[in-house]
Coordinates of C-alpha atoms and ligand atoms in Angstrom, one line a residue:
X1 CA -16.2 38.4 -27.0
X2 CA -12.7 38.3 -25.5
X3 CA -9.4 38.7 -27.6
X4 CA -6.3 37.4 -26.2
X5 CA -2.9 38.5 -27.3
X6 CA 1.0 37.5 -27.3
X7 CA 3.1 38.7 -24.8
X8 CA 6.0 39.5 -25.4
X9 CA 8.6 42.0 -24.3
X10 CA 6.4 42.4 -21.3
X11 CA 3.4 44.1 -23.5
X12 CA 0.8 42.4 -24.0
X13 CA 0.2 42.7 -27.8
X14 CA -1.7 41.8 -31.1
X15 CA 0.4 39.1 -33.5
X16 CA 1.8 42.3 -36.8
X17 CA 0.0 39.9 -38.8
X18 CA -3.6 40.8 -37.1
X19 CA -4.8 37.6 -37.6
X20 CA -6.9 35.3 -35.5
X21 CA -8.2 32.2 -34.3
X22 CA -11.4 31.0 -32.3
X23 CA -10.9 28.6 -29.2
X24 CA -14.1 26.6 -28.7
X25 CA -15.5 24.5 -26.3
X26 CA -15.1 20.9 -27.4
X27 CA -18.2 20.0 -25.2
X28 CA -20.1 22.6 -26.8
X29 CA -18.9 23.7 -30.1
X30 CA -21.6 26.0 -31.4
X31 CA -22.6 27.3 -28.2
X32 CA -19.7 28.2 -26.1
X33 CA -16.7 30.6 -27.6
X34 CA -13.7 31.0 -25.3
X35 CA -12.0 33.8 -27.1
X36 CA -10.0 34.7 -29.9
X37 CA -6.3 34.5 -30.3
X38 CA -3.8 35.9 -32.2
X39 CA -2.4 33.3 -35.5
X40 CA 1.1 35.2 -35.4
X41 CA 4.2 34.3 -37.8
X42 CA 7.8 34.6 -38.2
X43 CA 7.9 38.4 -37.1
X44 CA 6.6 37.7 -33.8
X45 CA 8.7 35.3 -33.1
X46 CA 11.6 37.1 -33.9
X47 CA 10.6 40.1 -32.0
X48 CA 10.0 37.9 -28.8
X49 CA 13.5 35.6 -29.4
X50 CA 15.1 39.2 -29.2
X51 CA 13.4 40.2 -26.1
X52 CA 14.3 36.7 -24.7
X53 CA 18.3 37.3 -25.9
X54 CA 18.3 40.7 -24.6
X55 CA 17.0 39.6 -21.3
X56 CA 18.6 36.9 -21.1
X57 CA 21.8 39.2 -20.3
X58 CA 20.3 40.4 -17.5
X59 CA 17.7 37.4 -16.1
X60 CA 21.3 35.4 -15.5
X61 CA 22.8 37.9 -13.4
X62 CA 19.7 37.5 -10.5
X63 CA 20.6 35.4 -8.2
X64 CA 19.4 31.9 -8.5
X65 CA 17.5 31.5 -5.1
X66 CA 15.8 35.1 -5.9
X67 CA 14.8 33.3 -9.5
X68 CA 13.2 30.6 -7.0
X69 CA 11.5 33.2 -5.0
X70 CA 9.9 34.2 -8.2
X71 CA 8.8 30.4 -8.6
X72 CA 7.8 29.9 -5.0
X73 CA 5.2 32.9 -6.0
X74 CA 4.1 31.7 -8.7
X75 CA 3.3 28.5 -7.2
X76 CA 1.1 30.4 -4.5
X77 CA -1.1 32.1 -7.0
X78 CA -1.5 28.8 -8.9
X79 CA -3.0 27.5 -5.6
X80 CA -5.2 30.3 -5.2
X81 CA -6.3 30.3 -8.8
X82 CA -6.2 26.4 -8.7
X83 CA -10.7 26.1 -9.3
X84 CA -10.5 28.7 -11.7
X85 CA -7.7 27.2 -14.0
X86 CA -9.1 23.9 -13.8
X87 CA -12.7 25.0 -14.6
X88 CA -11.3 27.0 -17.8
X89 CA -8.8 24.3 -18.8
X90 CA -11.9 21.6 -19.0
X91 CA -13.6 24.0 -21.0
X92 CA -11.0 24.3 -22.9
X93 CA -9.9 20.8 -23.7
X94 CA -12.8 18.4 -21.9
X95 CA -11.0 16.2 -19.9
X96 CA -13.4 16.1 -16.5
X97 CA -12.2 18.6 -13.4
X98 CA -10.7 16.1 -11.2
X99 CA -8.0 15.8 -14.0
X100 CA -7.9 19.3 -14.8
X101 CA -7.5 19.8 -11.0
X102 CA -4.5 17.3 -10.9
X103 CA -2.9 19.0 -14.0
X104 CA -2.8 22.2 -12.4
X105 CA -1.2 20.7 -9.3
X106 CA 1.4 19.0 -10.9
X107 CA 1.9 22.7 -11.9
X108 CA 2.1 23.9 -8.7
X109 CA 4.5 20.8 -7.6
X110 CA 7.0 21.8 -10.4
X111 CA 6.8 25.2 -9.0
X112 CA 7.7 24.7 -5.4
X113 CA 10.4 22.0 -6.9
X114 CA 12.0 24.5 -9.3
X115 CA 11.6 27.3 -6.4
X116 CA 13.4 25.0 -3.7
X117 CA 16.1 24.2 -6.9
X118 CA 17.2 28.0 -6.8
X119 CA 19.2 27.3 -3.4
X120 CA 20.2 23.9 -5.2
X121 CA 21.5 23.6 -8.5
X122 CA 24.7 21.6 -7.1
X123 CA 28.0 21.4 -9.1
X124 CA 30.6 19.2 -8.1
X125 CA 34.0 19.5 -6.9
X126 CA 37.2 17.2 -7.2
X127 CA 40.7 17.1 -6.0
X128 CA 43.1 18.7 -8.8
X129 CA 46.2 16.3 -9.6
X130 CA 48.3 19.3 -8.9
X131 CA 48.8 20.9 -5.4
X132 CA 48.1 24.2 -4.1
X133 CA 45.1 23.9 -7.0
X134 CA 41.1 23.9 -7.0
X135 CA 38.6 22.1 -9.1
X136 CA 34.9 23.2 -9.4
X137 CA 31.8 22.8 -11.6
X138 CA 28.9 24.8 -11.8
X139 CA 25.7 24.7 -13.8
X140 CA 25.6 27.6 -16.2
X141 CA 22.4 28.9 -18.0
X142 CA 21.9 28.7 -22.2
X143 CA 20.4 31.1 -23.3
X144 CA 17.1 31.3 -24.5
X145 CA 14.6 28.3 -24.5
X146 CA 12.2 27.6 -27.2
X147 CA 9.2 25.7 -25.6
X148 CA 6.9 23.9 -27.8
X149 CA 3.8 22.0 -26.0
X150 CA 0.2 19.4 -26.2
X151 CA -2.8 20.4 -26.0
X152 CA -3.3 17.4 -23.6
X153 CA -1.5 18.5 -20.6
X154 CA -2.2 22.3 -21.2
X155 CA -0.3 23.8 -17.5
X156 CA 1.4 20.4 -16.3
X157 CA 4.0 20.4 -19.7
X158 CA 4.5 23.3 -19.6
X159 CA 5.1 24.1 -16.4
X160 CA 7.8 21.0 -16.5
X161 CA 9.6 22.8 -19.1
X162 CA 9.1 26.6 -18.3
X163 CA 10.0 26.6 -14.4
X164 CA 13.0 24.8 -14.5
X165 CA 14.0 26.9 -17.7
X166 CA 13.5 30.1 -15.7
X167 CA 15.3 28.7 -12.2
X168 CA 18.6 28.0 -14.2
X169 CA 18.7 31.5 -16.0
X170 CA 17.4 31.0 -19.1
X171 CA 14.9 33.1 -20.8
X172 CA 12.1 31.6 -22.4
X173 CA 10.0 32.1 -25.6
X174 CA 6.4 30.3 -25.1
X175 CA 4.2 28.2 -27.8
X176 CA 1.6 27.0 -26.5
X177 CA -0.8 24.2 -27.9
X178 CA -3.2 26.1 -30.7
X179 CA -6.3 24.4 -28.9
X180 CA -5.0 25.0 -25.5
X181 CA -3.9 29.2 -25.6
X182 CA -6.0 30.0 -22.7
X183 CA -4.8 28.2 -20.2
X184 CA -1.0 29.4 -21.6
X185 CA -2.0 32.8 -21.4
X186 CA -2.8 32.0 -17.8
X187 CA 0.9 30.7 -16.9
X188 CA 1.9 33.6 -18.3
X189 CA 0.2 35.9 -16.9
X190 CA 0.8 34.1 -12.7
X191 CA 4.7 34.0 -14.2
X192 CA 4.5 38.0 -15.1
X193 CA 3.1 38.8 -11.9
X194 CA 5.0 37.0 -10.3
X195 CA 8.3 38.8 -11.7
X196 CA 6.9 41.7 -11.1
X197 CA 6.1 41.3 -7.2
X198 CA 9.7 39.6 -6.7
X199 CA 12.0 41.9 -8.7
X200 CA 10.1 45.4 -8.3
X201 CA 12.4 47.9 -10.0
X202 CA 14.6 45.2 -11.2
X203 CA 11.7 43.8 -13.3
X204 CA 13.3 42.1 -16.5
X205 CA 10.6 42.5 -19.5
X206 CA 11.1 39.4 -21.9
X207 CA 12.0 36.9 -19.4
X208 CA 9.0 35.2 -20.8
X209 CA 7.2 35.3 -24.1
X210 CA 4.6 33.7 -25.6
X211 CA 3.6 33.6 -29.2
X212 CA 0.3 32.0 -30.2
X213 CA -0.1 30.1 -33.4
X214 CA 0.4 27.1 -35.6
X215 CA 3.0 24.6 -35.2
X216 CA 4.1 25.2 -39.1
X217 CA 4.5 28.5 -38.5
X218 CA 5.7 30.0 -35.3
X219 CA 6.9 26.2 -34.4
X220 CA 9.0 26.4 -37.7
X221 CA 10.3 29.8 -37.2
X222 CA 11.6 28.7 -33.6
X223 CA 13.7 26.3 -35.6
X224 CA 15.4 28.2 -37.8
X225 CA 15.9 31.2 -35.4
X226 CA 19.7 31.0 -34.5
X227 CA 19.3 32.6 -31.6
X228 CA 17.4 30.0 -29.7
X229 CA 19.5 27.7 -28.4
X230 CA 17.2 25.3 -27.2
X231 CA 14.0 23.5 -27.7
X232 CA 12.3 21.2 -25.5
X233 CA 8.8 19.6 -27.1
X234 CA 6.4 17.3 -26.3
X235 CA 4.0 16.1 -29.4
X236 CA 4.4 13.4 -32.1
X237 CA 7.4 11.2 -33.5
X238 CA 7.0 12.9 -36.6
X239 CA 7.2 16.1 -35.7
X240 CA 10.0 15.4 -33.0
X241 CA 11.7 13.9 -35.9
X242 CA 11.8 17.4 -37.9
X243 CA 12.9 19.7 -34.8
X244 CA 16.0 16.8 -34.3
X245 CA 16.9 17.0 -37.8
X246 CA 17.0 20.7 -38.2
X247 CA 17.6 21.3 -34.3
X248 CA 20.5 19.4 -34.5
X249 CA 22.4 20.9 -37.7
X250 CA 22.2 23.8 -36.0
X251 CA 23.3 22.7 -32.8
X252 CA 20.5 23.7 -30.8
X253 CA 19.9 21.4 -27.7
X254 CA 16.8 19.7 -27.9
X255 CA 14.4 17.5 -25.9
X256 CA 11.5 15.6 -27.0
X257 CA 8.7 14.1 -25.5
X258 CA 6.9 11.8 -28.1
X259 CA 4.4 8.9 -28.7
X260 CA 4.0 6.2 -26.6
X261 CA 2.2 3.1 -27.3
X262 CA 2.0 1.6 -23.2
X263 CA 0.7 -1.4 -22.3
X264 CA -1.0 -2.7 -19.1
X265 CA -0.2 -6.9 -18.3
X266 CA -2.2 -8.2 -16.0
X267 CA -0.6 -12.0 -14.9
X268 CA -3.0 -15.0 -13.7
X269 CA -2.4 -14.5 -10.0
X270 CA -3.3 -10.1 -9.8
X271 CA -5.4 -8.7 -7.9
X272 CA -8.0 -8.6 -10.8
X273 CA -10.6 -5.5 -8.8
X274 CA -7.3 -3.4 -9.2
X275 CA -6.5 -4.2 -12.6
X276 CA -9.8 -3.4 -13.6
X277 CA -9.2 -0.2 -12.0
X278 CA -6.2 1.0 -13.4
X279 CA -7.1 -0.3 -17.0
X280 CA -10.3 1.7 -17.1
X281 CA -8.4 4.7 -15.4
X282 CA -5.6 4.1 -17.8
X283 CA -7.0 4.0 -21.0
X284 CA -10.5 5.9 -20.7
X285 CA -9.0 9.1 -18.4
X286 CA -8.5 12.2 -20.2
X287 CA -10.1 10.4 -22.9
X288 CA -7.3 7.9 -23.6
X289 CA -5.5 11.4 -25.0
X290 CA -2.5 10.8 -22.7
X291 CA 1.4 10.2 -24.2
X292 CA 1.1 7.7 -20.7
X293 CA -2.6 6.2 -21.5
X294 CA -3.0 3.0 -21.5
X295 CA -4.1 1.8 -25.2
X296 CA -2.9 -2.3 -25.2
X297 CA -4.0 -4.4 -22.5
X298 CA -1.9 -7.8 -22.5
X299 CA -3.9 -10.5 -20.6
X300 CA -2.1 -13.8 -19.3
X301 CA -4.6 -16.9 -20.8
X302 CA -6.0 -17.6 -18.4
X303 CA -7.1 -14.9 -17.4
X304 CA -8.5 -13.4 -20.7
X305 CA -12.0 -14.2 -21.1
X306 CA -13.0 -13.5 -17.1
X307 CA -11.1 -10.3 -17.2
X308 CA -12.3 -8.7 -20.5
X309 CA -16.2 -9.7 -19.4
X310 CA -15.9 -7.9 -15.9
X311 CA -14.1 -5.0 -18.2
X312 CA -16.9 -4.5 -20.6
X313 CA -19.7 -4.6 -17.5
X314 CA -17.5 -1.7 -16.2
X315 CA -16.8 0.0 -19.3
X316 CA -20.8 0.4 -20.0
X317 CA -20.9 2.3 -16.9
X318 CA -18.4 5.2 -17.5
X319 CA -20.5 8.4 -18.2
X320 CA -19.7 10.4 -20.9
X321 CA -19.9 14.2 -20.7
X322 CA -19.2 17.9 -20.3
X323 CA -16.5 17.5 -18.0
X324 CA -17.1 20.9 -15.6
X325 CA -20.5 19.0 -14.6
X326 CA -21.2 16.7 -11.8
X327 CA -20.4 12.9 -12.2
X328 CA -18.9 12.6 -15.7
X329 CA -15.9 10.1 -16.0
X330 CA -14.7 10.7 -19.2
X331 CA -15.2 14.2 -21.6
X332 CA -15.1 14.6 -26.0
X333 CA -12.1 14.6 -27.7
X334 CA -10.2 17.6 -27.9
X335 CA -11.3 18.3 -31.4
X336 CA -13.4 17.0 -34.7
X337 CA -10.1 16.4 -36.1
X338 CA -8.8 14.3 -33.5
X339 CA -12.2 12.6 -33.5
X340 CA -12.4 11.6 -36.9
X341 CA -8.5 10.8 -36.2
X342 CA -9.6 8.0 -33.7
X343 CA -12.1 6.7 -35.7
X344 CA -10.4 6.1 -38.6
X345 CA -7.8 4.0 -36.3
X346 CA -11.1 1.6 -35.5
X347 CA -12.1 1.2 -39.2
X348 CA -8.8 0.0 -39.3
X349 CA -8.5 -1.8 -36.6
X350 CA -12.0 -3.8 -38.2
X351 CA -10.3 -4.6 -41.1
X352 CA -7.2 -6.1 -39.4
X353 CA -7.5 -9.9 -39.7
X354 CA -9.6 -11.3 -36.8
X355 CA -9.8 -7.9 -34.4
X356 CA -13.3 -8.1 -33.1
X357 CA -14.3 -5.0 -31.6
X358 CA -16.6 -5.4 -28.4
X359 CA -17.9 -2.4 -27.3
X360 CA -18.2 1.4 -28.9
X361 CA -16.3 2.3 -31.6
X362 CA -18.4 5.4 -33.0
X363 CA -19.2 8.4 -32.6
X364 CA -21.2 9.0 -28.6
X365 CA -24.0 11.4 -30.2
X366 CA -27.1 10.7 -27.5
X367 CA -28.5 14.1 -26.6
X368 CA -26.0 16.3 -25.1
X369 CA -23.6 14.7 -26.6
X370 CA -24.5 15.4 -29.9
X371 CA -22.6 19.1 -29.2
X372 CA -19.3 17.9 -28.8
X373 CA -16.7 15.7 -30.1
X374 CA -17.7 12.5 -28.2
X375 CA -16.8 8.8 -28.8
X376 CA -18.0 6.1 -27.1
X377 CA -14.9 4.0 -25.3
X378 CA -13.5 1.4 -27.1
X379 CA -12.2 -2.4 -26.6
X380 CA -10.9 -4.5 -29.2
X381 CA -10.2 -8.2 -28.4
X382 CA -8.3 -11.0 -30.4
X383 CA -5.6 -8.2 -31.3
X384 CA -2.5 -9.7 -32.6
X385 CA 1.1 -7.6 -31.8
X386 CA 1.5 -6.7 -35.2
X387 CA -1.7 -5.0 -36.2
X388 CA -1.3 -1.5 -36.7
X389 CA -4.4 -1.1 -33.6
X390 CA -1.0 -3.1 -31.2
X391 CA 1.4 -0.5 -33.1
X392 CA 0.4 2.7 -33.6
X393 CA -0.2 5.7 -31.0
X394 CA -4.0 6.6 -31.2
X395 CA -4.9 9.5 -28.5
X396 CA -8.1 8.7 -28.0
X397 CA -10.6 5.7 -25.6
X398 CA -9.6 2.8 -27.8
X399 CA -8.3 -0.3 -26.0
X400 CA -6.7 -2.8 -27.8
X401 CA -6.8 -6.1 -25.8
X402 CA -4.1 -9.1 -26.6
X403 CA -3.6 -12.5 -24.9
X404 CA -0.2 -13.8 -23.5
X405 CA 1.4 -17.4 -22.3
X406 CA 3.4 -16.1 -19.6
X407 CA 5.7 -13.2 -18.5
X408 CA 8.2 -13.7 -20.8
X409 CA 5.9 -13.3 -23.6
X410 CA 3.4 -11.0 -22.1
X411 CA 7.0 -8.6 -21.5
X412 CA 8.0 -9.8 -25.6
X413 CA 4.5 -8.4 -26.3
X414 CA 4.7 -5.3 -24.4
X415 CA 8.4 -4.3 -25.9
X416 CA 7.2 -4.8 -29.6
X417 CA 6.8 -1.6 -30.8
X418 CA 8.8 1.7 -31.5
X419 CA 7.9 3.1 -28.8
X420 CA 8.8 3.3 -24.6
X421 CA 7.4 5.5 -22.5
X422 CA 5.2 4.0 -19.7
X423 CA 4.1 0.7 -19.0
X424 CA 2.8 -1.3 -15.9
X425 CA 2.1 -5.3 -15.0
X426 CA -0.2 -6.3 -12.4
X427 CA 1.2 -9.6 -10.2
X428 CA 1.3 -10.6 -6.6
X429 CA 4.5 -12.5 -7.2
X430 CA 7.6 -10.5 -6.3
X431 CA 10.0 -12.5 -8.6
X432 CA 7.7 -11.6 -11.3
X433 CA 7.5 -7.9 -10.5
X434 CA 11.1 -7.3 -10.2
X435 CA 12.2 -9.2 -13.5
X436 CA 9.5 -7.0 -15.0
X437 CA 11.2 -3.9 -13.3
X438 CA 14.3 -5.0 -15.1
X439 CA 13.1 -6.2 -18.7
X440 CA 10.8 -4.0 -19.8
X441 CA 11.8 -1.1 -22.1
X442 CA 9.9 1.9 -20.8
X443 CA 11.3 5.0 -19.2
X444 CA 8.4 4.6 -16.5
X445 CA 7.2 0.8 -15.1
X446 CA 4.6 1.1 -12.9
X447 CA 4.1 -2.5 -10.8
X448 CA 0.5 -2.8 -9.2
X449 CA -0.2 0.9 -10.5
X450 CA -1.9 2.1 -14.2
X451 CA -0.2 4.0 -16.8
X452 CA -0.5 6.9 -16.0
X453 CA 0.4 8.9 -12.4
X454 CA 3.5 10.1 -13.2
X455 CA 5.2 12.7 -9.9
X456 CA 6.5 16.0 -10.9
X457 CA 9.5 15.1 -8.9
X458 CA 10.5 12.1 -10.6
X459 CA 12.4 11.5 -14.1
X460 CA 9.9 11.6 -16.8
X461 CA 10.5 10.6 -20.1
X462 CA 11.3 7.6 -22.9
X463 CA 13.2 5.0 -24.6
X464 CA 13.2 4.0 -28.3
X465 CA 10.8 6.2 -30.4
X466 CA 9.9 8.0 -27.2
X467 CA 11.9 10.5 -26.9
X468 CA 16.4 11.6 -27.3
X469 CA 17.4 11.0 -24.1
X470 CA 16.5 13.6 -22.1
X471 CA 13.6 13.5 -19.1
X472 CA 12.0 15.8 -17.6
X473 CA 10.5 16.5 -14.2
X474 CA 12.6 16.0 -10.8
X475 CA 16.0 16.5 -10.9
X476 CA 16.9 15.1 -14.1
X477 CA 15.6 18.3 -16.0
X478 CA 18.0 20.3 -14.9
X479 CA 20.8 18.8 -16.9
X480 CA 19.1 19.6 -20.2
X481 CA 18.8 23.8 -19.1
X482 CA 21.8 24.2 -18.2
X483 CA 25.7 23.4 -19.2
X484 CA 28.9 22.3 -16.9
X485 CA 31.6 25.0 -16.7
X486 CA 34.7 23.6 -15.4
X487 CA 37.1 26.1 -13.1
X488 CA 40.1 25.4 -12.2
X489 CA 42.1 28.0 -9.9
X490 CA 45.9 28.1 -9.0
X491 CA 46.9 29.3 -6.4
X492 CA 50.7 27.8 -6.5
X493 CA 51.7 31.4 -8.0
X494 CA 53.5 29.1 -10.8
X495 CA 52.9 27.4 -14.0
X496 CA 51.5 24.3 -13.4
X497 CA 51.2 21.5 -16.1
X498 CA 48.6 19.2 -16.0
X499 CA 49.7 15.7 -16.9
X500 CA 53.2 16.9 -17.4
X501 CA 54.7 18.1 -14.3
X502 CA 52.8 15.8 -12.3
X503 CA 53.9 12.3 -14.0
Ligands
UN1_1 C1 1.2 12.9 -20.7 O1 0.8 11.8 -20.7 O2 1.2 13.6 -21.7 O3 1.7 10.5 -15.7 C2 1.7 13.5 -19.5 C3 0.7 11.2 -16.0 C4 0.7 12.7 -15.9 C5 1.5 13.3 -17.0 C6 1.2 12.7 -18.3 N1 1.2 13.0 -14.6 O4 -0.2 10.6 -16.5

């Protein structure tokens, strides 16, 4: 059986605690072992945030458009590995191959985008006050990048986070999800070779590191290592919470990517085939284990009863499955844990004055599917806004249905909890559409469209509980790796005042 390792000063290595961990198959639990990786701690991490500081010195000299050359490779052997990565990333995780195929390609997007930013990575210029003077900006790397990422997206996030890291001149110490380390040993490997093809003799060892392990430990020791200097993580409100707290008493820069509790409203005049789309897409893809799944459906009255019939006849169809094989729509759960976690949520949800639950809620064991983590999609109707089913971020197929009177409530509804990430209204009316656009409190509003869909090349990211601010993907990333330097140069061959001499 095969034993992975960190990598880490450009050496592939065991974690000095010689500890491991098995990564199964959550199809196929007992009968399909990926590998074994390392469980490292503190003194890993520290050996690869010195490797990062140390080539960090050197990693910001390279020109930026050779550091998008690297990029532009990477992207290339992405695309030729693209089957492969996909195949082992369903194996790994279980959502079905189309979306492990799209998750690699959003990969390779963020690589020809953080390749192509290497001749960008525009400052600005303005006139001085003062003559015979020159005023410029420029985008300066960090330092080194602490990169903490889901199991759910296992190349997409951290490809977001990595690439443009890399472009600006920062180096970059890896933690991969602890259920996801094969498909993180994978980026890093492409990256290294990569690196190696581009710079040849100038090949920088510690540009990138990874370290393997738990979130308590090696997530932990990323926080109180003073010489990261940033942190960018996607995961839960909780633990975002802890790395903002501590992050920011040390002054580290940080960026989170949390929960998201998005809702789908369809209104009485939608195209109601499309709706029914995008719903089932929306909340049953990846296995509803999406930051941008869909898990409340808000359905205008009159609408309510036609829509959820035609969405149960649908949902009975969906085919659950090992998601490599032929004709599956939607794979297990990414663990027992997370199972057991989603289940618990529709005990709940049973117990919440008046939610009926429809269809599924337990366990999907029929043949097969007794060797994995399975659960059979789930709708609950008659779901009131303040039940904890209408609150709280699940990550797993559980629907929670509610019923509106009209936009204005249906948009009331949809902003009533903590969090704001994506969220989408189906309507033929234009005036409807666009005052959607402009009151609902998401970072992403996606009219006519589900959830989820999200282009590496636009702004991703969250209000409210969501996130701090930051976004990633497109252009907008590229503000959190890097800092402004202002220059100022004087060529008047005298002393100059500013705001003095001048008024
Ligand atoms: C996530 O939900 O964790 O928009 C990321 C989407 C994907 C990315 C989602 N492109 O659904």
């Amino acid at each position: 059986m095969k034993k992975y390792q960190n990598f880490i000063n450009g050496e592939w290595r065991d974690s000095v605690s010689g500890n491991t961990v098995e990564n199964r198959n959550p199809a196929k639990w007992d009968e399909d072992l990926i590998g074994l990786f390392p469980s490292s701690n503190e003194e890993d991490v520290n050996l690869a945030v010195c490797a990062a500081r140390e080539a960090f010195n050197k990693w910001r000299l390279i020109p930026a458009p050779k550091r998008g050359d690297v990029l532009k490779l990477v992207g290339d052997i992405m695309s030729n590995r693209k089957e492969e990565i996909a195949f082992e990333m369903t194996r790994e995780m279980g959502k079905v191959i189309a979306e492990t195929r799209g998750d690699t390609q959003e990969g390779i997007d963020t690589a020809y985008y953080a390749a192509s930013e290497g001749r960008r990575l525009f400052g600005y210029n303005a006139p001085s006050e003062l003559p015979n003077k020159m005023n410029l900006s420029f985008r300066m790397p960090i330092g080194v990048a602490g990169i903490i990422t889901p199991w759910n997206f296992p190349m997409a996030i951290p490809t977001w986070k990595i690439f443009p890291a890399l472009v600006c001149g920062n180096t970059v110490v890896f933690k991969p999800a602890e259920l996801t380390p094969k498909t993180a040993t994978t980026l890093v490997e492409i990256i290294d070779e990569a690196m190696k093809k581009v710079l040849g003799n100038d090949y920088i060892p510690g540009v990138i590191n990874l370290v393997h392990g738990k979130g308590r430990v090696v997530g932990e020791a990323f926080l109180s290592h003073k010489d990261i200097d940033l942190i960018s993580f996607t995961g839960s409100t909780e633990v975002g919470r802890r790395i903002n707290e501590v992050g920011g008493r040390m002054l580290k820069r940080v960026s989170l990517e949390l929960g998201g509790k998005n809702a789908q409203i369809v209104m009485d005049d939608a195209n109601f085939d499309l709706a029914l789309d995008a719903v089932l897409w929306g909340a049953f893809g990846t296995t509803g284990q999406r930051c941008t799944a869909t898990s409340r459906l808000i359905l205008h009255k009159k609408i309510h009863d036609m829509f959820v019939e035609k969405l149960v006849e649908r949902v009975k169809k969906l085919r659950l499955g090992y998601g490599n094989e032929k004709d599956v729509d939607v794979g297990p759960c990414v663990s027992e844990t997370q199972r057991n976690i989603v289940h618990s949520y529709v005990e709940i949800g049973k117990n919440e004055d008046k939610a009926t639950l429809l269809i599924g809620g337990e366990f999907a064991i029929e043949g097969e599917l007794s060797k994995g983590w399975f659960y059979k999609p789930t709708i609950f109707v008659n779901v009131k806004p303040n039940m904890r089913i209408a609150q709280e971020e699940i990550f797993g197929p559980v629907l929670s249905v509610l019923k509106c009177e009209d936009l204005e409530d249906g948009i009331n509804i949809l902003n009533g909890t903590e969090y704001g990430l994506s969220s989408s209204i189906f309507t033929n009316d234009v005036n409807k559409a666009f005052k959607a656009v402009r009151d609902i409190q998401a970072g992403i509003t996606y009219i006519n469209g589900a959830t989820i869909g999200a282009e590496a090349h636009m702004p991703f990211g969250g209000v409210k509980g969501t996130g701090n601010g930051h976004r990633e993907g497109g252009w907008t990333v590229y503000d959190f790796y890097t800092e402004w330097k202002a220059v100022y140069i004087d060529y008047s061959g005298k002393l100059q005042r500013a705001q003095i001499d001048n008024y």
